[in-house]
């Protein structure tokens, strides 16, 4: 993914161990009381809630009994295993745990890592820029590595290197499942090659981990999904529901050539709302406060690069005005940094839902935090208190609010000439509760009075803020720097009538987790999540309401352990194998649901 941030709010003020222990005892007592009250209530609520029934249908009556009573803050579905294909699913789990399959999976992934499919910012289009040609090599590899996929699925290429596979289901009335991944990787900085423990495109396996650029982001998703399908094809499985695979090739450079074309072609062919659900790369699962949480991304922040350009009359540097274009621009930039976007925790924030899930399921959440979360549901005062605690963590603050970062600047051509022009670019990541227009208005309002004091004609995002006919000392122009602004993504439903895909995904995550570890019961909680970056899914909104950014991958040690986007990127092979189990389980589970 482009960039992301895993929420590990370990920086909240934790009570001392002694406090914590007594809190735990207290909690047990009150928990017991709540248990009695909610045992009846939960059953009642579940019986009334229509959207649970299709999952219960698949599972028999078990799902209702197994929902824990204090989980009303963040209801969980039961483990969801295939019913019709249960035998197949279990035997594939056995296959995936063999040494033979492990070696096969290592070979599959390693071969893909060997092809350096780097994408760069500002590349010329396909057919013009020769650097795209490396993707042809990857396609040759995929063709030989996955023979059944290439003989049984229909492959079409979009803008030469965009791959769209169609595994046609027998029931055309069912909306397809769409799995996404990207073929490209972040370039390896030539200056860092000698810092890699194993050469960056070696795909070296050290007995535990597989090393190399792309091993994790995102060839594990690309090869993981293809591996699951190749193996399913070997068993003779034929889906009822069509499975589509859409693999872009410039996600790391914003997806204009790859995902944009693929999504456009899919939309033309299938129409709006024609897909049951989409799963693309995203954050995985990790332990938070004593409980393992999976955090499928259900939204994405928006994006805006504001270009601030100042133009004034040039001239000889020996008779300067009080302020040059560069000096004036600097004042504007100071103004911007002095006025960050206001951050406010709202009950509509995705992060607020994540907090609810922590309160509902995290075994060792500090009790003051748990209380603040619980009370905040009804009390605005408690919500503000929760905000104060949560925003102590800078990453959390950045996740929730609209951010700004001055990332580029240029001006002047010569040391003895007054600069006629100077510009800077402010990068914004827009809160899911805000919009591109809000961010533009914020920048515009902020610079109005300064622009006036410098006597500049002001134009912002195509609008005249001052009268362009009036004489002035120069111009201030704000614009969308590269025309790449993006609204925050629509929020994928995670509760209510339209949340069945989320529930199927949740049950699938739980089943995968258990299958991989050969354990039973409810061992992983699923919570709505969000990362700070964008994925290729930005082009797919019209195809479905149900987009999930999720890699079923153990993130123990956090993101840093796998070195995504930097030196020594790697993946634990065990995690990669679990990912294959996830794709297999998702395909089989969605194949059996008739309600999505
Ligand atoms: C420039 O600065 C001088 C003082 O250094 C001040 O007297 C003058 O008014 C300024 N000129 C303008 C146009 O602001
Ligand atoms: C702004 O600059 C123009 C051009 O020098 C001048 O005619 C005008 O009076 C100035 N306006 C103000 C408010 O200083
Ligand atoms: Zn990625």
Coordinates of C-alpha atoms and ligand atoms in Angstrom, one line a residue:
X1 CA 0.0 0.0 0.0
X2 CA 1.1 3.6 -0.5
X3 CA 1.5 4.3 3.2
X4 CA -0.2 3.1 6.3
X5 CA -0.3 3.2 10.0
X6 CA -1.3 0.5 12.3
X7 CA -3.0 1.7 15.4
X8 CA -1.1 0.5 18.4
X9 CA -2.2 3.1 21.0
X10 CA 0.1 1.7 23.6
X11 CA 1.0 5.3 24.5
X12 CA -2.3 5.9 26.4
X13 CA -1.6 6.6 30.0
X14 CA -1.7 3.2 31.6
X15 CA -2.5 2.8 35.3
X16 CA 0.1 1.3 37.5
X17 CA 0.2 -2.5 37.9
X18 CA -1.4 -2.4 41.3
X19 CA -4.3 -0.2 40.1
X20 CA -4.7 -2.4 37.1
X21 CA -5.0 -5.6 39.2
X22 CA -7.7 -4.2 41.5
X23 CA -9.5 -2.8 38.4
X24 CA -9.5 -6.3 37.0
X25 CA -11.2 -7.7 40.0
X26 CA -13.8 -4.9 40.1
X27 CA -14.4 -5.5 36.5
X28 CA -15.0 -9.2 37.0
X29 CA -17.7 -8.5 39.5
X30 CA -19.5 -5.9 37.5
X31 CA -18.9 -7.9 34.3
X32 CA -20.8 -10.8 36.0
X33 CA -23.8 -8.6 36.7
X34 CA -23.8 -7.3 33.2
X35 CA -23.5 -10.9 31.9
X36 CA -26.8 -11.8 33.5
X37 CA -28.6 -8.7 32.2
X38 CA -27.2 -9.0 28.7
X39 CA -27.6 -12.7 28.3
X40 CA -31.3 -12.2 27.8
X41 CA -31.0 -8.9 26.1
X42 CA -28.5 -10.1 23.5
X43 CA -30.7 -13.0 22.5
X44 CA -33.6 -10.6 22.1
X45 CA -31.6 -8.1 20.1
X46 CA -30.2 -10.8 17.8
X47 CA -33.6 -12.3 17.2
X48 CA -34.8 -8.9 16.1
X49 CA -31.9 -7.9 14.0
X50 CA -32.6 -9.0 10.4
X51 CA -29.1 -8.7 9.1
X52 CA -27.8 -11.5 11.3
X53 CA -30.2 -14.1 9.9
X54 CA -28.4 -14.9 6.7
X55 CA -25.1 -15.7 8.6
X56 CA -27.1 -17.7 11.1
X57 CA -28.7 -19.5 8.2
X58 CA -25.3 -20.6 7.0
X59 CA -24.3 -21.7 10.5
X60 CA -27.4 -23.1 12.0
X61 CA -28.5 -21.7 15.3
X62 CA -25.0 -21.6 16.8
X63 CA -24.2 -18.0 16.0
X64 CA -26.8 -16.6 18.4
X65 CA -25.7 -18.6 21.4
X66 CA -22.1 -17.9 20.9
X67 CA -22.2 -14.1 20.9
X68 CA -20.7 -12.9 24.2
X69 CA -23.0 -10.8 26.3
X70 CA -20.8 -7.8 26.9
X71 CA -20.1 -7.4 23.2
X72 CA -23.0 -5.1 22.4
X73 CA -20.5 -2.3 21.8
X74 CA -19.0 -4.2 18.9
X75 CA -21.1 -7.2 17.9
X76 CA -19.2 -10.1 16.5
X77 CA -20.4 -12.8 14.2
X78 CA -19.5 -16.4 14.8
X79 CA -16.7 -18.4 13.1
X80 CA -17.9 -19.0 9.6
X81 CA -16.9 -22.2 7.9
X82 CA -18.1 -23.5 4.6
X83 CA -21.0 -26.0 5.0
X84 CA -21.4 -27.6 1.6
X85 CA -17.6 -27.6 1.0
X86 CA -16.6 -28.3 4.6
X87 CA -14.7 -31.4 3.7
X88 CA -12.8 -29.7 0.9
X89 CA -12.0 -26.8 3.2
X90 CA -10.7 -29.0 5.9
X91 CA -8.6 -31.1 3.6
X92 CA -7.1 -28.0 2.0
X93 CA -6.2 -26.8 5.4
X94 CA -4.3 -30.1 5.9
X95 CA -2.6 -29.6 2.5
X96 CA -1.5 -26.1 3.4
X97 CA 0.2 -27.3 6.6
X98 CA 2.4 -29.8 4.8
X99 CA 6.1 -29.2 4.2
X100 CA 5.5 -30.0 0.5
X101 CA 3.0 -27.2 0.1
X102 CA 5.2 -24.8 2.2
X103 CA 8.0 -25.3 -0.3
X104 CA 5.7 -24.9 -3.2
X105 CA 4.3 -21.6 -1.8
X106 CA 7.9 -20.3 -1.1
X107 CA 8.8 -21.1 -4.7
X108 CA 5.7 -19.3 -6.1
X109 CA 6.4 -16.2 -4.1
X110 CA 10.1 -16.2 -4.5
X111 CA 9.8 -16.4 -8.3
X112 CA 7.5 -13.3 -8.3
X113 CA 9.9 -11.4 -6.1
X114 CA 12.7 -12.2 -8.6
X115 CA 11.1 -9.9 -11.2
X116 CA 11.8 -6.3 -10.2
X117 CA 8.5 -4.6 -11.1
X118 CA 9.3 -1.2 -9.9
X119 CA 6.9 1.7 -10.6
X120 CA 8.1 5.4 -10.4
X121 CA 6.4 8.7 -9.9
X122 CA 5.9 10.6 -13.1
X123 CA 6.4 7.7 -15.5
X124 CA 5.4 8.3 -19.2
X125 CA 2.4 6.2 -20.4
X126 CA 2.6 2.5 -21.2
X127 CA 4.1 2.1 -24.6
X128 CA 6.2 5.3 -24.2
X129 CA 8.2 4.6 -21.0
X130 CA 10.3 1.4 -21.5
X131 CA 10.4 0.9 -17.7
X132 CA 6.9 -0.7 -17.8
X133 CA 8.3 -3.6 -19.8
X134 CA 9.4 -5.5 -16.7
X135 CA 5.7 -6.3 -16.1
X136 CA 5.8 -8.5 -19.3
X137 CA 8.5 -10.6 -17.5
X138 CA 6.2 -11.0 -14.5
X139 CA 3.4 -12.1 -16.7
X140 CA 5.6 -14.8 -18.4
X141 CA 6.4 -16.0 -14.9
X142 CA 2.8 -16.1 -13.7
X143 CA 1.9 -18.0 -16.9
X144 CA 4.3 -20.9 -16.1
X145 CA 3.9 -20.8 -12.3
X146 CA 0.0 -21.1 -12.3
X147 CA -0.9 -23.4 -15.3
X148 CA -4.4 -24.2 -14.2
X149 CA -5.3 -20.5 -13.5
X150 CA -4.1 -19.8 -17.0
X151 CA -6.0 -22.6 -18.7
X152 CA -9.3 -22.4 -16.7
X153 CA -9.7 -18.7 -16.1
X154 CA -10.3 -16.1 -18.8
X155 CA -7.5 -13.5 -18.7
X156 CA -7.8 -10.1 -20.3
X157 CA -5.1 -7.4 -20.2
X158 CA -6.0 -3.8 -19.8
X159 CA -3.6 -1.0 -20.8
X160 CA -1.2 -3.9 -21.6
X161 CA -0.1 -4.8 -18.1
X162 CA -3.3 -4.6 -16.0
X163 CA -4.5 -8.2 -15.4
X164 CA -8.1 -9.2 -15.1
X165 CA -8.9 -12.9 -14.5
X166 CA -12.4 -14.2 -14.6
X167 CA -13.2 -17.5 -12.9
X168 CA -16.7 -18.0 -14.2
X169 CA -19.3 -19.2 -11.7
X170 CA -22.1 -21.6 -12.7
X171 CA -24.8 -19.2 -11.3
X172 CA -24.7 -15.9 -13.2
X173 CA -27.3 -14.3 -10.9
X174 CA -24.7 -14.1 -8.1
X175 CA -22.6 -11.0 -8.0
X176 CA -18.9 -11.7 -8.4
X177 CA -16.3 -11.7 -5.6
X178 CA -13.4 -9.4 -6.6
X179 CA -9.9 -9.9 -5.2
X180 CA -7.4 -7.1 -5.9
X181 CA -3.6 -6.8 -5.5
X182 CA -0.9 -4.8 -7.2
X183 CA 2.0 -6.2 -9.2
X184 CA 4.3 -3.2 -8.8
X185 CA 6.8 -2.5 -6.0
X186 CA 8.4 0.6 -4.5
X187 CA 11.8 1.1 -6.2
X188 CA 14.9 0.0 -4.3
X189 CA 17.1 3.0 -3.6
X190 CA 20.4 2.2 -5.3
X191 CA 22.3 3.8 -2.4
X192 CA 20.9 1.2 0.0
X193 CA 21.5 -2.0 -1.9
X194 CA 24.5 -2.9 0.3
X195 CA 22.4 -2.5 3.4
X196 CA 20.1 -5.4 2.3
X197 CA 21.0 -8.6 4.2
X198 CA 19.9 -10.5 1.1
X199 CA 19.9 -8.9 -2.3
X200 CA 16.6 -7.0 -2.8
X201 CA 15.3 -9.2 -5.6
X202 CA 16.7 -12.5 -4.3
X203 CA 13.4 -13.8 -2.8
X204 CA 15.7 -15.6 -0.4
X205 CA 14.2 -18.0 2.2
X206 CA 16.1 -18.3 5.4
X207 CA 14.0 -21.1 7.0
X208 CA 11.5 -18.7 8.4
X209 CA 11.1 -15.6 6.3
X210 CA 11.2 -14.8 2.6
X211 CA 13.2 -11.6 1.8
X212 CA 13.0 -9.1 -1.0
X213 CA 11.2 -6.0 -2.3
X214 CA 7.6 -6.9 -2.8
X215 CA 7.7 -10.1 -0.7
X216 CA 5.2 -8.4 1.6
X217 CA 3.7 -5.4 -0.3
X218 CA 2.0 -6.7 -2.3
X219 CA 3.2 -9.8 -4.0
X220 CA 2.1 -11.8 -1.0
X221 CA -1.5 -10.7 -2.0
X222 CA -1.0 -11.3 -5.7
X223 CA 0.7 -14.7 -5.3
X224 CA -1.5 -15.6 -2.2
X225 CA -4.7 -15.3 -4.2
X226 CA -3.3 -17.0 -7.3
X227 CA -1.9 -19.8 -5.1
X228 CA -5.3 -20.4 -3.4
X229 CA -7.1 -20.6 -6.8
X230 CA -4.5 -22.8 -8.4
X231 CA -4.9 -25.2 -5.5
X232 CA -8.7 -25.1 -5.6
X233 CA -8.6 -25.8 -9.3
X234 CA -6.4 -28.9 -8.6
X235 CA -9.2 -30.3 -6.4
X236 CA -11.6 -29.9 -9.3
X237 CA -13.6 -27.2 -7.4
X238 CA -15.8 -25.0 -9.7
X239 CA -17.4 -21.9 -8.2
X240 CA -21.1 -21.0 -8.3
X241 CA -20.2 -17.4 -7.8
X242 CA -17.8 -15.8 -10.3
X243 CA -14.5 -14.8 -8.9
X244 CA -12.6 -11.9 -10.4
X245 CA -9.0 -11.0 -9.9
X246 CA -7.9 -7.5 -10.7
X247 CA -4.2 -6.7 -10.5
X248 CA -3.0 -3.2 -11.2
X249 CA 0.6 -2.3 -11.9
X250 CA 1.2 1.2 -10.6
X251 CA -0.4 1.4 -7.2
X252 CA 2.8 2.8 -5.6
X253 CA 2.6 5.6 -8.2
X254 CA -1.2 6.3 -7.7
X255 CA -2.7 3.7 -10.0
X256 CA -3.4 6.0 -13.0
X257 CA -2.3 3.5 -15.6
X258 CA -3.3 0.3 -14.0
X259 CA -6.2 0.3 -11.5
X260 CA -7.8 3.3 -13.1
X261 CA -8.1 1.5 -16.5
X262 CA -9.1 -1.8 -14.9
X263 CA -11.9 -0.2 -12.9
X264 CA -13.2 1.8 -15.8
X265 CA -13.3 -1.3 -18.0
X266 CA -15.0 -3.4 -15.3
X267 CA -17.6 -0.6 -14.8
X268 CA -18.3 -0.5 -18.5
X269 CA -18.7 -4.3 -18.6
X270 CA -20.6 -5.0 -15.4
X271 CA -22.2 -1.7 -14.4
X272 CA -22.6 0.0 -11.0
X273 CA -23.1 -2.1 -7.9
X274 CA -22.3 -5.2 -9.8
X275 CA -19.8 -6.7 -7.4
X276 CA -20.7 -8.5 -4.1
X277 CA -17.5 -7.4 -2.3
X278 CA -13.9 -6.4 -2.9
X279 CA -10.9 -7.3 -0.9
X280 CA -7.6 -5.4 -1.5
X281 CA -4.4 -5.0 0.5
X282 CA -4.6 -3.4 3.9
X283 CA -3.7 -3.8 7.6
X284 CA -3.7 -7.3 9.1
X285 CA -4.3 -8.5 12.6
X286 CA -2.3 -8.0 15.8
X287 CA -2.7 -8.2 19.6
X288 CA -4.1 -5.1 21.2
X289 CA -4.6 -5.0 25.0
X290 CA -4.6 -8.8 25.4
X291 CA -6.8 -9.7 22.5
X292 CA -6.1 -10.3 18.8
X293 CA -7.9 -7.8 16.6
X294 CA -8.3 -7.9 12.8
X295 CA -8.8 -4.4 11.4
X296 CA -10.2 -4.5 7.9
X297 CA -10.1 -1.0 6.4
X298 CA -13.6 0.2 5.7
X299 CA -12.8 3.7 4.5
X300 CA -9.9 5.8 3.2
X301 CA -9.0 9.4 3.7
X302 CA -9.2 11.9 1.0
X303 CA -6.3 13.6 -0.7
X304 CA -5.4 17.1 -1.9
X305 CA -2.1 18.7 -3.0
X306 CA -2.5 22.5 -2.7
X307 CA -0.1 24.5 -4.9
X308 CA 0.5 28.0 -3.4
X309 CA 2.0 30.3 -6.0
X310 CA 3.1 33.8 -5.5
X311 CA 4.0 36.0 -8.5
X312 CA 5.4 39.6 -8.2
X313 CA 7.3 41.9 -10.4
X314 CA 10.9 41.0 -10.8
X315 CA 13.9 43.4 -11.2
X316 CA 17.4 43.9 -10.0
X317 CA 18.2 42.6 -6.6
X318 CA 20.0 45.9 -5.7
X319 CA 16.8 47.8 -5.4
X320 CA 14.5 45.3 -3.7
X321 CA 11.0 45.8 -2.3
X322 CA 10.5 45.0 1.4
X323 CA 9.2 41.5 0.5
X324 CA 10.1 39.3 -2.5
X325 CA 7.8 36.5 -3.9
X326 CA 9.9 34.1 -1.8
X327 CA 9.5 36.2 1.4
X328 CA 5.7 36.5 0.9
X329 CA 5.4 32.8 0.2
X330 CA 7.2 32.1 3.4
X331 CA 4.7 34.2 5.4
X332 CA 1.9 32.1 3.8
X333 CA 3.6 28.9 4.8
X334 CA 4.2 30.0 8.4
X335 CA 0.5 30.9 8.5
X336 CA -0.5 27.5 7.3
X337 CA 1.7 25.6 9.8
X338 CA 0.4 27.8 12.6
X339 CA -3.2 26.8 11.8
X340 CA -3.5 23.0 11.6
X341 CA -6.9 21.6 10.8
X342 CA -9.0 21.2 14.0
X343 CA -9.2 17.6 15.2
X344 CA -12.3 16.4 16.8
X345 CA -13.2 12.8 17.7
X346 CA -16.7 12.1 16.5
X347 CA -18.9 9.0 17.0
X348 CA -18.9 8.7 13.2
X349 CA -15.1 8.3 13.0
X350 CA -13.9 4.8 12.0
X351 CA -11.5 5.1 14.8
X352 CA -14.3 5.6 17.2
X353 CA -15.7 2.2 16.0
X354 CA -12.3 0.7 16.6
X355 CA -12.3 2.0 20.2
X356 CA -15.8 0.5 20.8
X357 CA -14.4 -2.8 19.7
X358 CA -11.5 -2.4 22.1
X359 CA -13.9 -1.7 24.9
X360 CA -16.1 -4.6 23.9
X361 CA -13.4 -7.2 23.5
X362 CA -9.9 -6.2 24.6
X363 CA -9.1 -8.3 27.7
X364 CA -6.6 -6.0 29.3
X365 CA -7.8 -2.6 28.3
X366 CA -7.0 -0.1 31.1
X367 CA -10.2 0.4 33.0
X368 CA -10.2 4.2 32.8
X369 CA -10.0 3.9 29.0
X370 CA -12.7 1.3 28.9
X371 CA -15.0 3.4 31.0
X372 CA -14.3 6.5 28.9
X373 CA -15.1 4.6 25.8
X374 CA -18.3 3.1 27.2
X375 CA -19.6 6.4 28.6
X376 CA -18.8 8.3 25.5
X377 CA -21.6 6.5 23.6
X378 CA -24.1 8.7 25.4
X379 CA -22.2 11.5 27.1
X380 CA -20.5 14.3 25.1
X381 CA -18.4 15.1 28.1
X382 CA -17.0 11.6 28.1
X383 CA -16.4 11.8 24.4
X384 CA -14.3 14.9 24.9
X385 CA -12.4 13.1 27.7
X386 CA -11.8 10.2 25.4
X387 CA -10.6 12.5 22.7
X388 CA -8.0 14.0 25.1
X389 CA -6.7 10.5 26.0
X390 CA -6.7 9.3 22.4
X391 CA -5.1 12.4 20.8
X392 CA -2.1 12.1 23.1
X393 CA -1.0 9.6 20.5
X394 CA 0.1 11.7 17.5
X395 CA -0.6 8.8 15.1
X396 CA -4.2 8.6 16.3
X397 CA -4.6 12.4 15.9
X398 CA -3.3 12.2 12.4
X399 CA -5.5 9.3 11.5
X400 CA -8.7 11.1 12.6
X401 CA -8.0 14.7 11.4
X402 CA -7.2 16.3 8.1
X403 CA -3.5 16.7 7.9
X404 CA -1.2 19.1 6.1
X405 CA 2.5 18.8 5.2
X406 CA 4.5 21.3 3.2
X407 CA 6.4 18.9 1.0
X408 CA 7.8 20.9 -1.9
X409 CA 9.1 24.4 -2.5
X410 CA 10.7 26.3 -5.4
X411 CA 11.4 29.9 -6.3
X412 CA 13.9 32.2 -8.0
X413 CA 16.4 31.6 -10.7
X414 CA 19.4 33.7 -9.8
X415 CA 21.1 35.1 -6.7
X416 CA 21.0 38.7 -8.1
X417 CA 17.6 38.7 -9.6
X418 CA 14.3 39.3 -7.8
X419 CA 12.2 36.1 -8.0
X420 CA 9.2 36.7 -10.2
X421 CA 7.6 33.5 -8.9
X422 CA 7.7 31.1 -6.0
X423 CA 5.6 28.1 -5.2
X424 CA 5.1 25.4 -2.6
X425 CA 2.9 22.3 -2.3
X426 CA 1.0 21.4 0.8
X427 CA -0.1 17.8 0.9
X428 CA -3.4 17.1 2.7
X429 CA -4.9 13.8 3.8
X430 CA -8.5 14.6 4.4
X431 CA -10.6 13.2 7.3
X432 CA -13.3 10.7 6.3
X433 CA -15.8 13.2 7.8
X434 CA -14.6 16.1 5.7
X435 CA -14.2 16.7 2.0
X436 CA -11.9 18.1 -0.7
X437 CA -14.0 21.3 -0.7
X438 CA -13.5 21.7 3.1
X439 CA -9.8 21.4 2.8
X440 CA -9.7 23.9 -0.1
X441 CA -11.9 26.4 1.9
X442 CA -9.6 26.0 4.9
X443 CA -6.5 27.0 2.9
X444 CA -8.3 29.8 1.1
X445 CA -9.8 31.4 4.2
X446 CA -6.5 31.2 6.0
X447 CA -4.6 33.2 3.4
X448 CA -7.2 35.8 2.6
X449 CA -6.1 38.5 5.0
X450 CA -2.4 38.1 4.4
X451 CA -3.0 38.3 0.7
X452 CA -4.8 41.5 1.2
X453 CA -2.0 43.0 3.4
X454 CA 0.5 42.2 0.6
X455 CA -1.9 43.7 -1.9
X456 CA -2.1 40.6 -4.1
X457 CA -4.8 39.5 -6.5
X458 CA -6.1 36.2 -5.1
X459 CA -7.5 33.3 -7.0
X460 CA -8.2 30.0 -5.3
X461 CA -9.2 26.8 -7.1
X462 CA -10.5 28.6 -10.1
X463 CA -12.5 31.2 -8.1
X464 CA -11.7 34.9 -7.9
X465 CA -11.4 35.8 -4.3
X466 CA -10.4 39.4 -5.1
X467 CA -11.5 41.5 -8.1
X468 CA -9.0 40.5 -10.9
X469 CA -9.5 43.9 -12.6
X470 CA -8.2 45.9 -9.6
X471 CA -4.5 46.9 -9.7
X472 CA -2.3 45.1 -7.3
X473 CA 1.3 44.3 -6.4
X474 CA 1.1 40.7 -7.7
X475 CA -0.8 37.4 -7.6
X476 CA -1.5 34.6 -5.2
X477 CA -2.9 31.5 -6.8
X478 CA -4.1 28.3 -5.0
X479 CA -4.7 25.2 -7.2
X480 CA -4.9 21.5 -7.1
X481 CA -1.2 20.9 -8.0
X482 CA -1.5 17.7 -10.0
X483 CA -5.2 17.4 -10.4
X484 CA -5.1 14.3 -8.1
X485 CA -7.5 15.4 -5.4
X486 CA -9.7 12.6 -4.0
X487 CA -12.7 12.7 -1.8
X488 CA -12.6 10.5 1.3
X489 CA -13.9 7.0 0.3
X490 CA -17.5 6.0 1.1
X491 CA -17.7 4.1 4.3
X492 CA -18.3 0.3 3.9
X493 CA -21.3 -0.7 6.0
X494 CA -20.3 -2.6 9.1
X495 CA -23.7 -2.7 10.9
X496 CA -27.3 -2.7 9.9
X497 CA -29.1 -4.3 7.0
X498 CA -26.4 -3.8 4.5
X499 CA -23.5 -5.3 6.5
X500 CA -23.7 -9.0 5.4
X501 CA -20.4 -8.8 3.4
X502 CA -18.7 -7.4 6.4
X503 CA -20.1 -10.2 8.5
X504 CA -19.0 -12.9 6.0
X505 CA -15.6 -11.4 5.9
X506 CA -15.5 -11.3 9.8
X507 CA -16.6 -14.9 10.1
X508 CA -14.0 -15.9 7.4
X509 CA -11.2 -14.1 9.3
X510 CA -12.2 -16.1 12.4
X511 CA -12.4 -19.4 10.6
X512 CA -9.0 -18.8 8.9
X513 CA -7.4 -17.9 12.2
X514 CA -8.6 -21.1 13.8
X515 CA -7.9 -23.4 10.8
X516 CA -4.3 -22.2 10.5
X517 CA -3.7 -22.8 14.2
X518 CA -6.0 -25.8 14.4
X519 CA -7.9 -24.4 17.3
X520 CA -11.6 -23.9 18.1
X521 CA -13.7 -21.1 19.5
X522 CA -13.7 -17.3 19.2
X523 CA -10.0 -16.3 19.2
X524 CA -9.9 -13.1 17.1
X525 CA -12.1 -10.0 17.3
X526 CA -12.9 -8.1 14.1
X527 CA -13.2 -4.4 14.2
X528 CA -13.7 -1.7 11.5
X529 CA -10.3 -0.2 10.8
X530 CA -8.6 2.4 8.6
X531 CA -5.1 3.2 7.6
X532 CA -3.8 6.6 6.7
X533 CA -2.9 5.8 3.1
X534 CA -4.8 5.1 -0.1
X535 CA -5.0 1.9 -2.2
X536 CA -6.0 1.1 -5.8
X537 CA -9.6 0.7 -4.5
X538 CA -10.0 4.5 -4.9
X539 CA -11.1 3.8 -8.5
X540 CA -13.6 1.0 -7.7
X541 CA -16.1 2.8 -5.5
X542 CA -19.0 2.6 -8.0
X543 CA -18.6 -1.2 -8.4
X544 CA -19.8 -2.0 -4.8
X545 CA -20.5 -0.5 -1.4
X546 CA -18.5 -3.3 0.2
X547 CA -14.8 -2.6 -0.1
X548 CA -12.3 -4.0 2.4
X549 CA -8.6 -3.2 2.6
X550 CA -7.3 -6.2 4.5
X551 CA -4.4 -8.6 4.4
X552 CA -5.0 -11.6 6.6
X553 CA -1.5 -11.4 8.0
X554 CA -0.1 -11.5 11.5
X555 CA 1.5 -8.1 12.1
X556 CA 3.4 -9.1 15.2
X557 CA 6.2 -6.7 15.8
X558 CA 4.2 -4.1 13.9
X559 CA 4.8 -2.8 10.4
X560 CA 8.4 -2.2 11.2
X561 CA 9.2 -5.9 11.5
X562 CA 8.4 -6.5 7.8
X563 CA 10.1 -3.3 6.5
X564 CA 7.5 -2.4 4.0
X565 CA 8.8 0.3 1.6
X566 CA 12.3 0.1 3.0
X567 CA 15.5 -1.9 3.2
X568 CA 15.1 -5.6 4.1
X569 CA 11.4 -6.0 3.3
X570 CA 10.4 -9.6 4.1
X571 CA 7.4 -11.8 5.1
X572 CA 7.1 -14.6 7.5
X573 CA 6.3 -17.7 5.4
X574 CA 3.9 -18.9 8.0
X575 CA 1.9 -15.6 7.6
X576 CA 2.0 -16.0 3.8
X577 CA 0.5 -19.5 4.2
X578 CA -2.2 -18.2 6.5
X579 CA -3.0 -15.7 3.8
X580 CA -3.6 -18.5 1.3
X581 CA -5.9 -20.1 3.7
X582 CA -7.8 -16.8 4.0
X583 CA -8.3 -16.5 0.2
X584 CA -9.4 -20.1 0.1
X585 CA -11.9 -19.7 2.9
X586 CA -13.2 -16.4 1.5
X587 CA -13.9 -18.0 -1.9
X588 CA -15.7 -21.0 -0.4
X589 CA -17.7 -18.9 2.1
X590 CA -18.9 -16.3 -0.4
X591 CA -19.7 -19.2 -2.8
X592 CA -22.2 -20.6 -0.3
X593 CA -23.9 -17.4 0.6
X594 CA -27.0 -16.6 -1.5
X595 CA -27.7 -13.2 0.2
X596 CA -24.8 -11.1 -1.0
Ligands
LIG1 C1 9.0 49.0 3.7 O1 9.6 49.1 5.0 C2 9.9 50.4 5.5 C3 10.6 50.3 6.8 O2 11.7 49.4 6.7 C4 8.6 51.1 5.6 O3 8.8 52.4 6.0 C5 7.8 51.1 4.4 O4 6.5 51.7 4.6 C6 7.7 49.7 3.8 N1 7.0 49.7 2.6 C7 5.9 49.1 2.3 C8 5.4 49.2 0.9 O5 5.3 48.4 3.1
LIG2 C1 -2.1 47.9 -4.6 O1 -1.2 48.1 -5.6 C2 -1.6 48.8 -6.7 C3 -0.5 48.8 -7.7 O2 0.7 49.3 -7.2 C4 -2.0 50.2 -6.3 O3 -2.5 50.9 -7.4 C5 -3.1 50.1 -5.2 O4 -3.4 51.4 -4.7 C6 -2.6 49.2 -4.1 N1 -3.7 49.0 -3.2 C7 -3.6 49.2 -1.8 C8 -4.8 49.0 -1.1 O5 -2.5 49.5 -1.3
LIG3 ZN1 0.8 -2.0 -1.4

